[in-house]
Amino acid sequence: MSHVMNTYSRLPVAFTHGQGVWLWDAQGKRYLDALGGIAVNTLGHAHPRLTQTLAAQAGRLIHTSNIYRITEQETLADKLAAISGMDKIFFCNSGCEANEAAIKIARLCAKGRGIENPAIVVMEKAFHGRTLATLSATGSRKVQAGFEPLVSGFIRVPYDDLEAVRQVAQHNRNVVALLVEPIQGEGGINVAHFDYLKGLRELCDQYQWLLMLDEIQCGLGRTGKWFVYQHAGFLPDVVTLAKGLAGGVPIGACLARGAAAEVFKPGNHGSTFGGNPFACAAALTTLEVIEQNKLLDNATRVGDAIRAGLAEALAGAKGVVAIRGMGLMLGIELDRPCNELVQRALDAGLLINVTADKIVRLLPPLILSQDEARQLVDMLCALIRDFLSQPAAAH
Ligand SMILES: Cc1ncc(COP(=O)(O)O)c(C=O)c1O
């Protein structure tokens, strides 16, 4: 019996090592990793540049404390500011912590404006994490059930529906911010229209709300630009990052601009490990390799090829509802629950995931090559066709 707490229903496999987009188990079986640790392994596995940085940094300095200056953190903040258009960055260790920081910024901002009971607009089907505040912001009863009382101060609206937000704005004077994923990940790879996002920017300006984007899953190059908001052509006030930022080393970041960047003062927020030299060195190398190896372009090119390949191979397949996403953040919606596809893919040597019951999700490393993409499409489409060809009762 394992002494690990029972928080995940785990697949019956453990990997011993990886190389590029491939993983191996103890029996020597090889798997194509089309999930990348759920959008974490930006550079795949055992990337020589990242390995070298980690070894060198561990040999030099792993951790000091945020009560001292940290050169690697300052350099990473400069780099993130340059690629994002944001002004200041708070570092932590995970996505939920980055969102906690964003929520605290919004609340402190409200107090500064004399709003005693502030509210943040959040979305149906959103996922923002599993701490008490972030699960309260999350739009899934499954995530919240059992943890009541939830943190108050969130107003929920349907996703990608500007009119719903306008209604809230007209009827609620306590709103101080809006938190949204430009592409919902856990919610089913739901891509917001760019006009909607731009409309949110205008509403937030009009009502003096902070526009806070959770780009923890969709950001950092996966869609072909550093951030999804850059496709839409505007700047948010706050952006949260984690997952792929340091290629697998735990890190989170809350980026803020303008007044939002100046809200926190010493004593308002903190994190023991946040922004330590080891994690920041890993992030700096990850960003450098993304740039030097032109992985943003690669994400667009290879992502487009996968979409085209899926569309062709699944054309006419009854039961495929939609193929959607951007770059290397892709979802294939089926007309029925398809969780068992995950085990079938594992058996076939392919790592995928199913989210929101019916959506096969792909979040491969950004280094995926065209040839590997073809293998992915071939394997996956055979599995989906086979799955869909069985009578519905079998599922
Ligand atoms: C969009 C989004 N926000 C927040 C989180 C929470 O991140 P973490 O698990 O690092 O706390 C996730 C994780 O899946 C996510 O996809």
XYZ file of C-alpha atoms in Angstrom, residues 23 36 69 90 118 121 138 161 168 191 226 235 251 256 265:
15
model
C 9.489 8.892 -22.142
C 4.164 17.392 -21.556
C 18.397 40.560 -3.346
C 5.892 38.600 -8.007
C -14.888 43.797 -3.342
C -15.893 38.493 -11.991
C -12.944 27.964 -10.314
C -20.226 36.325 -23.322
C -22.728 42.694 -14.009
C -10.939 29.524 -27.086
C 4.396 34.505 -25.855
C -2.401 44.625 -22.579
C 7.662 28.257 -10.356
C 1.265 43.344 -13.147
C 4.237 46.790 -0.243
